[in-house]
Coordinates of N, CA and C in Angstrom, one line a residue:
T1 N -9.4 9.0 -1.9 CA -9.5 8.5 -3.1 C -10.5 7.7 -3.4
S2 N -11.2 8.1 -4.5 CA -12.6 7.1 -4.6 C -12.3 5.8 -5.1
V3 N -13.0 4.8 -5.1 CA -12.9 3.7 -5.5 C -13.9 3.2 -6.6
P4 N -13.4 2.9 -7.7 CA -14.4 2.8 -8.8 C -15.3 1.3 -8.8
L5 N -14.7 0.2 -8.1 CA -15.3 -0.9 -8.2 C -15.5 -1.5 -6.7
P6 N -16.1 -2.4 -6.5 CA -15.9 -3.2 -5.3 C -14.8 -4.0 -5.2
F7 N -14.2 -4.1 -4.0 CA -12.8 -4.8 -3.9 C -12.7 -5.5 -2.6
I8 N -11.9 -6.3 -2.6 CA -11.4 -7.1 -1.0 C -10.3 -6.7 -0.8
R9 N -10.3 -6.2 0.5 CA -9.1 -5.9 1.5 C -8.3 -7.2 1.8
E10 N -7.1 -7.5 1.0 CA -6.3 -8.6 1.4 C -5.4 -8.2 2.8
D11 N -5.2 -7.1 3.2 CA -4.2 -6.8 4.2 C -4.4 -5.3 4.7
C12 N -3.8 -5.0 5.7 CA -3.6 -3.7 6.2 C -2.7 -3.4 7.0
I13 N -2.3 -2.2 7.4 CA -1.0 -1.9 8.4 C -1.8 -1.0 9.3
E14 N -2.0 -1.4 10.5 CA -2.5 -0.5 11.6 C -1.4 0.3 12.0
T15 N -1.6 1.7 12.3 CA -1.0 2.8 12.8 C -1.2 3.3 13.9
R16 N -0.4 3.9 14.8 CA -0.9 4.7 16.2 C -1.3 5.9 15.7
T17 N -0.5 7.0 14.9 CA -0.9 8.1 14.6 C -1.3 8.5 13.2
E18 N -1.9 9.6 12.9 CA -2.0 10.1 11.7 C -0.8 10.2 11.0
Q19 N 0.4 10.6 11.4 CA 1.8 11.0 10.9 C 2.2 9.7 10.6
D20 N 2.2 8.5 11.5 CA 2.7 7.3 11.0 C 1.9 6.7 10.0
S21 N 0.7 6.9 9.7 CA -0.1 6.4 8.5 C 0.5 7.2 7.4
R22 N 0.7 8.3 7.2 CA 1.2 9.1 6.3 C 2.6 9.0 5.9
E23 N 3.5 8.4 7.0 CA 4.8 8.1 6.6 C 4.9 6.7 5.8
L24 N 3.9 5.8 6.4 CA 3.8 4.5 5.8 C 3.2 4.3 4.4
E25 N 2.3 5.3 4.2 CA 1.9 5.5 2.8 C 2.8 5.9 1.9
R26 N 3.7 6.9 2.3 CA 4.6 7.4 1.4 C 5.9 6.4 1.2
S27 N 5.9 5.4 2.4 CA 6.9 4.3 2.1 C 6.3 3.5 1.0
I28 N 5.1 2.9 1.0 CA 4.6 2.2 0.2 C 4.6 2.5 -1.3
H29 N 4.4 3.8 -1.4 CA 4.5 4.5 -2.9 C 5.9 4.5 -3.5
N30 N 6.9 5.0 -2.7 CA 8.1 4.9 -2.7 C 8.7 3.4 -3.3
I31 N 8.6 2.3 -2.3 CA 9.2 1.1 -2.7 C 8.4 0.7 -4.0
I32 N 7.2 0.9 -4.4 CA 6.5 0.5 -5.4 C 7.3 1.1 -6.7
D33 N 7.2 2.5 -6.5 CA 8.0 3.4 -7.6 C 9.1 3.1 -7.8
T34 N 10.0 2.8 -6.9 CA 11.3 2.3 -7.0 C 11.7 1.0 -7.6
I35 N 10.7 0.0 -7.3 CA 10.8 -1.4 -7.7 C 10.3 -1.5 -9.4
D36 N 9.2 -0.7 -9.5 CA 8.8 -0.9 -10.8 C 7.8 0.3 -11.1
P37 N 8.6 1.3 -11.7 CA 7.9 2.8 -11.7 C 6.8 2.4 -12.8
D38 N 6.9 1.6 -13.6 CA 5.8 1.7 -14.7 C 4.4 1.2 -14.0
R39 N 4.2 0.7 -12.7 CA 3.1 0.2 -12.2 C 2.2 1.6 -12.2
R40 N 2.5 2.7 -12.3 CA 1.6 4.1 -12.4 C 2.2 5.0 -13.1
K41 N 3.5 5.0 -13.7 CA 4.0 6.0 -14.4 C 3.5 6.4 -15.6
N42 N 3.4 7.6 -15.8 CA 2.7 8.3 -17.2 C 1.3 7.7 -17.1
T43 N 0.6 7.6 -16.1 CA -0.6 7.0 -16.4 C -1.6 8.1 -15.6
E44 N -2.8 8.1 -15.8 CA -3.7 8.7 -14.8 C -3.5 8.0 -13.3
A45 N -3.1 6.9 -13.3 CA -2.9 6.1 -11.8 C -1.8 7.1 -11.0
R46 N -0.9 7.8 -11.7 CA 0.1 8.6 -11.2 C -0.4 9.5 -10.2
K47 N -1.5 10.0 -10.3 CA -2.1 10.8 -9.5 C -2.8 10.2 -8.4
R48 N -3.2 9.0 -8.5 CA -4.0 8.2 -7.3 C -3.3 7.1 -6.7
E49 N -3.9 6.4 -5.9 CA -3.4 5.6 -5.3 C -3.8 3.9 -5.8
F50 N -3.9 3.8 -7.1 CA -4.1 2.5 -7.7 C -2.8 1.9 -8.3
F51 N -2.5 0.6 -8.2 CA -1.4 0.3 -8.7 C -1.9 -1.1 -9.5
K52 N -1.2 -1.4 -10.6 CA -1.6 -2.9 -11.2 C -0.5 -3.7 -10.4
M53 N -1.1 -4.6 -9.4 CA -0.4 -5.4 -9.0 C -1.1 -6.8 -8.4
T54 N -0.8 -7.7 -8.5 CA -1.7 -8.9 -7.8 C -1.6 -8.8 -6.1
P55 N -2.5 -9.4 -5.5 CA -2.6 -9.3 -4.1 C -1.2 -10.1 -3.4
E56 N -0.9 -10.8 -3.9 CA 0.3 -11.4 -3.4 C 1.6 -10.4 -3.5
E57 N 1.9 -9.7 -4.7 CA 2.8 -8.5 -4.8 C 2.5 -7.6 -3.7
A58 N 1.4 -6.7 -3.6 CA 1.0 -6.1 -2.7 C 1.2 -6.3 -1.5
K59 N 1.1 -7.6 -0.8 CA 1.4 -8.2 0.4 C 2.8 -8.1 0.5
N60 N 3.6 -8.3 -0.3 CA 5.2 -8.3 -0.2 C 5.6 -6.9 0.0
V61 N 5.0 -5.8 -0.5 CA 5.4 -4.5 -0.5 C 5.1 -4.4 1.0
F62 N 3.8 -4.7 1.4 CA 3.4 -4.4 2.7 C 4.4 -4.9 3.9
M63 N 4.8 -6.1 3.6 CA 6.0 -6.8 4.5 C 7.3 -6.0 4.5
L64 N 7.5 -5.4 3.3 CA 8.8 -4.6 3.2 C 8.7 -3.2 4.3
V65 N 7.4 -2.8 4.1 CA 7.2 -1.7 4.7 C 7.1 -1.8 6.2
R66 N 6.6 -3.0 6.4 CA 6.4 -3.3 7.9 C 7.7 -3.2 8.4
Y67 N 8.6 -3.9 7.8 CA 10.1 -4.2 8.3 C 10.9 -3.0 8.1
I68 N 10.9 -2.4 7.1 CA 11.6 -1.1 7.0 C 11.3 -0.2 8.2
N69 N 9.8 -0.1 8.7 CA 9.5 0.8 9.4 C 9.0 0.4 11.0
K70 N 9.8 -0.9 11.2 CA 9.7 -1.7 12.4 C 8.1 -1.6 13.0
V71 N 7.4 -1.9 11.8 CA 5.8 -2.3 12.3 C 5.4 -3.4 13.1
E72 N 4.8 -3.6 14.1 CA 4.3 -4.9 14.4 C 3.3 -5.3 13.6
I73 N 3.5 -6.7 13.2 CA 2.6 -7.5 12.1 C 1.4 -8.2 13.2
K74 N 0.2 -7.6 12.4 CA -0.9 -8.2 13.3 C -1.5 -8.9 12.2
E75 N -2.4 -10.0 12.5 CA -3.2 -10.6 11.6 C -4.5 -10.2 11.4
T76 N -4.9 -9.7 10.4 CA -6.0 -9.1 9.9 C -7.1 -10.0 9.0
A77 N -8.2 -9.8 9.2 CA -9.2 -10.7 8.5 C -9.3 -9.7 7.0
M78 N -9.8 -10.4 5.9 CA -10.0 -10.1 4.8 C -11.2 -9.5 4.8
A79 N -11.8 -8.4 4.1 CA -13.0 -7.7 4.2 C -13.4 -7.4 2.7
T80 N -14.6 -7.7 2.6 CA -15.3 -7.1 1.1 C -16.0 -6.0 1.1
Y81 N -15.7 -5.0 0.3 CA -16.1 -3.8 0.1 C -16.7 -3.5 -1.1

């Protein structure tokens, strides 16, 4: 996915394998689409990985995904890209 503007990475989930990464990504999309389908429904964003949400909302989704998938939580530093 291309990124149109500079951004700050607020959080990340580290995985052991590419398969784990794909499963976690699918979980993130499913949770967001289930909780609030309008975040990307019927928009060009539906085909991409951008969601309209605050960093805190995104962090809450990450916490849910970590819990559901039993992923160890690690402290990560913010990074600007």
